[in-house]
Amino acid sequence: MKMSIVARTTTKLVAPFLTTYAAYLMIYTTQSPGGGFQAGVILAVALILLITSHGYKSVRKYFRKRVASSLESVGGLATITIFFLTVLLFLRPSEVYVVPANVFIGLKVGAAFTLMFYALISVLERD
């Protein structure tokens, strides 16, 4: 079921801004409020908006479940690796470590919320 052309057009216009804002929150989190979790949620919201306005099947072609699952795994492993290296090497948190950690946290959270939405849609399609 597709929404009206106004909703689809608005979503197409808003989704790139949401994605850009999420990237901003990931990169500049040391200088402004925000962080990886918030950025990941905003990334997922952009994709969920596209799915609800354009339909699951048309968006699924571009954002496959396997890619989201891989992004979540890579984001989680990279975040854990960065935190363990920081703790084991007794490093002080600095932009060198915090920015990549926030980027990987954002990717993990965004992919996780997207996967949860995919799971909910698959349950609804089954019924």
JSON list of C-alpha atoms in Angstrom, two decimals:
[
{"chain": "A", "resi": 1, "resn": "MET", "atom": "CA", "xyz": [0.00, 0.00, 0.00]},
{"chain": "A", "resi": 2, "resn": "LYS", "atom": "CA", "xyz": [1.50, 3.29, -1.09]},
{"chain": "A", "resi": 3, "resn": "MET", "atom": "CA", "xyz": [0.73, 6.65, 0.42]},
{"chain": "A", "resi": 4, "resn": "SER", "atom": "CA", "xyz": [-0.32, 9.74, -1.49]},
{"chain": "A", "resi": 5, "resn": "ILE", "atom": "CA", "xyz": [2.04, 11.51, -3.82]},
{"chain": "A", "resi": 6, "resn": "VAL", "atom": "CA", "xyz": [2.39, 14.38, -1.31]},
{"chain": "A", "resi": 7, "resn": "ALA", "atom": "CA", "xyz": [3.60, 12.00, 1.41]},
{"chain": "A", "resi": 8, "resn": "ARG", "atom": "CA", "xyz": [5.97, 10.19, -0.96]},
{"chain": "A", "resi": 9, "resn": "THR", "atom": "CA", "xyz": [7.44, 13.42, -2.32]},
{"chain": "A", "resi": 10, "resn": "THR", "atom": "CA", "xyz": [7.85, 14.90, 1.15]},
{"chain": "A", "resi": 11, "resn": "THR", "atom": "CA", "xyz": [9.59, 11.74, 2.32]},
{"chain": "A", "resi": 12, "resn": "LYS", "atom": "CA", "xyz": [11.94, 11.84, -0.65]},
{"chain": "A", "resi": 13, "resn": "LEU", "atom": "CA", "xyz": [12.82, 15.43, 0.26]},
{"chain": "A", "resi": 14, "resn": "VAL", "atom": "CA", "xyz": [13.22, 14.85, 4.01]},
{"chain": "A", "resi": 15, "resn": "ALA", "atom": "CA", "xyz": [15.15, 11.56, 3.99]},
{"chain": "A", "resi": 16, "resn": "PRO", "atom": "CA", "xyz": [18.43, 13.02, 2.61]},
{"chain": "A", "resi": 17, "resn": "PHE", "atom": "CA", "xyz": [18.35, 15.80, 5.22]},
{"chain": "A", "resi": 18, "resn": "LEU", "atom": "CA", "xyz": [17.81, 13.24, 8.00]},
{"chain": "A", "resi": 19, "resn": "THR", "atom": "CA", "xyz": [20.72, 11.19, 6.72]},
{"chain": "A", "resi": 20, "resn": "THR", "atom": "CA", "xyz": [22.95, 14.26, 6.54]},
{"chain": "A", "resi": 21, "resn": "TYR", "atom": "CA", "xyz": [21.96, 15.28, 10.07]},
{"chain": "A", "resi": 22, "resn": "ALA", "atom": "CA", "xyz": [22.76, 11.79, 11.32]},
{"chain": "A", "resi": 23, "resn": "ALA", "atom": "CA", "xyz": [26.19, 11.97, 9.72]},
{"chain": "A", "resi": 24, "resn": "TYR", "atom": "CA", "xyz": [26.73, 15.37, 11.35]},
{"chain": "A", "resi": 25, "resn": "LEU", "atom": "CA", "xyz": [25.80, 13.97, 14.76]},
{"chain": "A", "resi": 26, "resn": "MET", "atom": "CA", "xyz": [28.21, 11.06, 14.32]},
{"chain": "A", "resi": 27, "resn": "ILE", "atom": "CA", "xyz": [31.16, 13.18, 13.25]},
{"chain": "A", "resi": 28, "resn": "TYR", "atom": "CA", "xyz": [30.80, 16.31, 15.40]},
{"chain": "A", "resi": 29, "resn": "THR", "atom": "CA", "xyz": [29.64, 14.67, 18.60]},
{"chain": "A", "resi": 30, "resn": "THR", "atom": "CA", "xyz": [32.68, 15.84, 20.54]},
{"chain": "A", "resi": 31, "resn": "GLN", "atom": "CA", "xyz": [31.83, 19.48, 19.84]},
{"chain": "A", "resi": 32, "resn": "SER", "atom": "CA", "xyz": [28.03, 19.42, 20.01]},
{"chain": "A", "resi": 33, "resn": "PRO", "atom": "CA", "xyz": [25.28, 17.41, 21.70]},
{"chain": "A", "resi": 34, "resn": "GLY", "atom": "CA", "xyz": [24.43, 14.12, 20.13]},
{"chain": "A", "resi": 35, "resn": "GLY", "atom": "CA", "xyz": [26.21, 10.89, 19.58]},
{"chain": "A", "resi": 36, "resn": "GLY", "atom": "CA", "xyz": [26.18, 7.58, 17.85]},
{"chain": "A", "resi": 37, "resn": "PHE", "atom": "CA", "xyz": [22.92, 6.31, 19.31]},
{"chain": "A", "resi": 38, "resn": "GLN", "atom": "CA", "xyz": [20.93, 9.39, 18.33]},
{"chain": "A", "resi": 39, "resn": "ALA", "atom": "CA", "xyz": [22.49, 9.39, 14.88]},
{"chain": "A", "resi": 40, "resn": "GLY", "atom": "CA", "xyz": [21.63, 5.72, 14.40]},
{"chain": "A", "resi": 41, "resn": "VAL", "atom": "CA", "xyz": [18.02, 6.30, 15.38]},
{"chain": "A", "resi": 42, "resn": "ILE", "atom": "CA", "xyz": [17.76, 9.18, 12.91]},
{"chain": "A", "resi": 43, "resn": "LEU", "atom": "CA", "xyz": [19.28, 7.00, 10.18]},
{"chain": "A", "resi": 44, "resn": "ALA", "atom": "CA", "xyz": [16.71, 4.29, 10.90]},
{"chain": "A", "resi": 45, "resn": "VAL", "atom": "CA", "xyz": [13.88, 6.84, 10.91]},
{"chain": "A", "resi": 46, "resn": "ALA", "atom": "CA", "xyz": [14.90, 8.03, 7.45]},
{"chain": "A", "resi": 47, "resn": "LEU", "atom": "CA", "xyz": [14.75, 4.49, 6.11]},
{"chain": "A", "resi": 48, "resn": "ILE", "atom": "CA", "xyz": [11.50, 3.67, 7.94]},
{"chain": "A", "resi": 49, "resn": "LEU", "atom": "CA", "xyz": [9.92, 6.80, 6.46]},
{"chain": "A", "resi": 50, "resn": "LEU", "atom": "CA", "xyz": [10.90, 5.62, 3.00]},
{"chain": "A", "resi": 51, "resn": "ILE", "atom": "CA", "xyz": [9.49, 2.15, 3.69]},
{"chain": "A", "resi": 52, "resn": "THR", "atom": "CA", "xyz": [6.17, 3.43, 5.00]},
{"chain": "A", "resi": 53, "resn": "SER", "atom": "CA", "xyz": [5.67, 5.90, 2.17]},
{"chain": "A", "resi": 54, "resn": "HIS", "atom": "CA", "xyz": [6.94, 3.88, -0.80]},
{"chain": "A", "resi": 55, "resn": "GLY", "atom": "CA", "xyz": [6.23, 0.34, 0.31]},
{"chain": "A", "resi": 56, "resn": "TYR", "atom": "CA", "xyz": [8.44, -2.37, 1.72]},
{"chain": "A", "resi": 57, "resn": "LYS", "atom": "CA", "xyz": [9.10, -4.19, -1.53]},
{"chain": "A", "resi": 58, "resn": "SER", "atom": "CA", "xyz": [10.36, -1.17, -3.46]},
{"chain": "A", "resi": 59, "resn": "VAL", "atom": "CA", "xyz": [12.71, -0.02, -0.68]},
{"chain": "A", "resi": 60, "resn": "ARG", "atom": "CA", "xyz": [13.88, -3.56, 0.08]},
{"chain": "A", "resi": 61, "resn": "LYS", "atom": "CA", "xyz": [15.55, -3.66, -3.34]},
{"chain": "A", "resi": 62, "resn": "TYR", "atom": "CA", "xyz": [18.03, -0.98, -2.27]},
{"chain": "A", "resi": 63, "resn": "PHE", "atom": "CA", "xyz": [18.36, -1.70, 1.46]},
{"chain": "A", "resi": 64, "resn": "ARG", "atom": "CA", "xyz": [18.55, -5.45, 1.79]},
{"chain": "A", "resi": 65, "resn": "LYS", "atom": "CA", "xyz": [18.23, -7.27, 5.07]},
{"chain": "A", "resi": 66, "resn": "ARG", "atom": "CA", "xyz": [21.59, -8.96, 4.58]},
{"chain": "A", "resi": 67, "resn": "VAL", "atom": "CA", "xyz": [23.37, -5.61, 4.19]},
{"chain": "A", "resi": 68, "resn": "ALA", "atom": "CA", "xyz": [21.71, -4.25, 7.34]},
{"chain": "A", "resi": 69, "resn": "SER", "atom": "CA", "xyz": [22.70, -7.36, 9.25]},
{"chain": "A", "resi": 70, "resn": "SER", "atom": "CA", "xyz": [26.31, -7.07, 8.05]},
{"chain": "A", "resi": 71, "resn": "LEU", "atom": "CA", "xyz": [26.42, -3.37, 9.00]},
{"chain": "A", "resi": 72, "resn": "GLU", "atom": "CA", "xyz": [25.13, -4.18, 12.47]},
{"chain": "A", "resi": 73, "resn": "SER", "atom": "CA", "xyz": [27.74, -6.89, 12.97]},
{"chain": "A", "resi": 74, "resn": "VAL", "atom": "CA", "xyz": [30.62, -4.78, 11.69]},
{"chain": "A", "resi": 75, "resn": "GLY", "atom": "CA", "xyz": [29.50, -1.79, 13.76]},
{"chain": "A", "resi": 76, "resn": "GLY", "atom": "CA", "xyz": [29.27, -3.86, 16.92]},
{"chain": "A", "resi": 77, "resn": "LEU", "atom": "CA", "xyz": [32.63, -5.56, 16.45]},
{"chain": "A", "resi": 78, "resn": "ALA", "atom": "CA", "xyz": [34.39, -2.32, 15.60]},
{"chain": "A", "resi": 79, "resn": "THR", "atom": "CA", "xyz": [32.87, -0.53, 18.61]},
{"chain": "A", "resi": 80, "resn": "ILE", "atom": "CA", "xyz": [33.89, -3.30, 21.00]},
{"chain": "A", "resi": 81, "resn": "THR", "atom": "CA", "xyz": [37.38, -3.38, 19.49]},
{"chain": "A", "resi": 82, "resn": "ILE", "atom": "CA", "xyz": [37.84, 0.38, 19.88]},
{"chain": "A", "resi": 83, "resn": "PHE", "atom": "CA", "xyz": [36.63, 0.31, 23.49]},
{"chain": "A", "resi": 84, "resn": "PHE", "atom": "CA", "xyz": [38.83, -2.66, 24.45]},
{"chain": "A", "resi": 85, "resn": "LEU", "atom": "CA", "xyz": [41.88, -1.09, 22.80]},
{"chain": "A", "resi": 86, "resn": "THR", "atom": "CA", "xyz": [41.21, 2.16, 24.63]},
{"chain": "A", "resi": 87, "resn": "VAL", "atom": "CA", "xyz": [40.89, 0.35, 27.97]},
{"chain": "A", "resi": 88, "resn": "LEU", "atom": "CA", "xyz": [43.77, -2.06, 27.46]},
{"chain": "A", "resi": 89, "resn": "LEU", "atom": "CA", "xyz": [46.20, 0.62, 26.30]},
{"chain": "A", "resi": 90, "resn": "PHE", "atom": "CA", "xyz": [45.08, 3.03, 29.06]},
{"chain": "A", "resi": 91, "resn": "LEU", "atom": "CA", "xyz": [44.34, 5.72, 26.49]},
{"chain": "A", "resi": 92, "resn": "ARG", "atom": "CA", "xyz": [42.44, 8.85, 27.39]},
{"chain": "A", "resi": 93, "resn": "PRO", "atom": "CA", "xyz": [39.28, 9.41, 25.37]},
{"chain": "A", "resi": 94, "resn": "SER", "atom": "CA", "xyz": [40.04, 11.83, 22.58]},
{"chain": "A", "resi": 95, "resn": "GLU", "atom": "CA", "xyz": [38.59, 12.74, 19.20]},
{"chain": "A", "resi": 96, "resn": "VAL", "atom": "CA", "xyz": [40.86, 10.19, 17.58]},
{"chain": "A", "resi": 97, "resn": "TYR", "atom": "CA", "xyz": [38.96, 7.35, 19.27]},
{"chain": "A", "resi": 98, "resn": "VAL", "atom": "CA", "xyz": [35.56, 8.87, 20.04]},
{"chain": "A", "resi": 99, "resn": "VAL", "atom": "CA", "xyz": [34.59, 9.89, 16.49]},
{"chain": "A", "resi": 100, "resn": "PRO", "atom": "CA", "xyz": [35.18, 6.44, 14.93]},
{"chain": "A", "resi": 101, "resn": "ALA", "atom": "CA", "xyz": [33.43, 4.81, 17.89]},
{"chain": "A", "resi": 102, "resn": "ASN", "atom": "CA", "xyz": [30.41, 7.09, 17.39]},
{"chain": "A", "resi": 103, "resn": "VAL", "atom": "CA", "xyz": [30.32, 6.35, 13.66]},
{"chain": "A", "resi": 104, "resn": "PHE", "atom": "CA", "xyz": [30.33, 2.61, 14.31]},
{"chain": "A", "resi": 105, "resn": "ILE", "atom": "CA", "xyz": [27.73, 2.94, 17.09]},
{"chain": "A", "resi": 106, "resn": "GLY", "atom": "CA", "xyz": [25.53, 4.96, 14.74]},
{"chain": "A", "resi": 107, "resn": "LEU", "atom": "CA", "xyz": [25.80, 2.33, 12.03]},
{"chain": "A", "resi": 108, "resn": "LYS", "atom": "CA", "xyz": [25.05, -0.45, 14.50]},
{"chain": "A", "resi": 109, "resn": "VAL", "atom": "CA", "xyz": [22.03, 1.28, 16.03]},
{"chain": "A", "resi": 110, "resn": "GLY", "atom": "CA", "xyz": [20.64, 2.33, 12.64]},
{"chain": "A", "resi": 111, "resn": "ALA", "atom": "CA", "xyz": [21.01, -1.17, 11.25]},
{"chain": "A", "resi": 112, "resn": "ALA", "atom": "CA", "xyz": [19.51, -2.71, 14.39]},
{"chain": "A", "resi": 113, "resn": "PHE", "atom": "CA", "xyz": [16.41, -0.53, 14.29]},
{"chain": "A", "resi": 114, "resn": "THR", "atom": "CA", "xyz": [16.05, -1.20, 10.57]},
{"chain": "A", "resi": 115, "resn": "LEU", "atom": "CA", "xyz": [16.28, -4.95, 11.19]},
{"chain": "A", "resi": 116, "resn": "MET", "atom": "CA", "xyz": [13.63, -4.70, 13.91]},
{"chain": "A", "resi": 117, "resn": "PHE", "atom": "CA", "xyz": [11.35, -2.88, 11.47]},
{"chain": "A", "resi": 118, "resn": "TYR", "atom": "CA", "xyz": [12.01, -5.55, 8.82]},
{"chain": "A", "resi": 119, "resn": "ALA", "atom": "CA", "xyz": [11.11, -8.25, 11.36]},
{"chain": "A", "resi": 120, "resn": "LEU", "atom": "CA", "xyz": [7.86, -6.47, 12.25]},
{"chain": "A", "resi": 121, "resn": "ILE", "atom": "CA", "xyz": [6.96, -6.15, 8.58]},
{"chain": "A", "resi": 122, "resn": "SER", "atom": "CA", "xyz": [7.66, -9.81, 7.94]},
{"chain": "A", "resi": 123, "resn": "VAL", "atom": "CA", "xyz": [5.34, -10.77, 10.81]},
{"chain": "A", "resi": 124, "resn": "LEU", "atom": "CA", "xyz": [2.62, -8.52, 9.39]},
{"chain": "A", "resi": 125, "resn": "GLU", "atom": "CA", "xyz": [3.06, -9.97, 5.90]},
{"chain": "A", "resi": 126, "resn": "ARG", "atom": "CA", "xyz": [2.69, -13.50, 7.27]},
{"chain": "A", "resi": 127, "resn": "ASP", "atom": "CA", "xyz": [-0.72, -12.74, 8.80]}
]
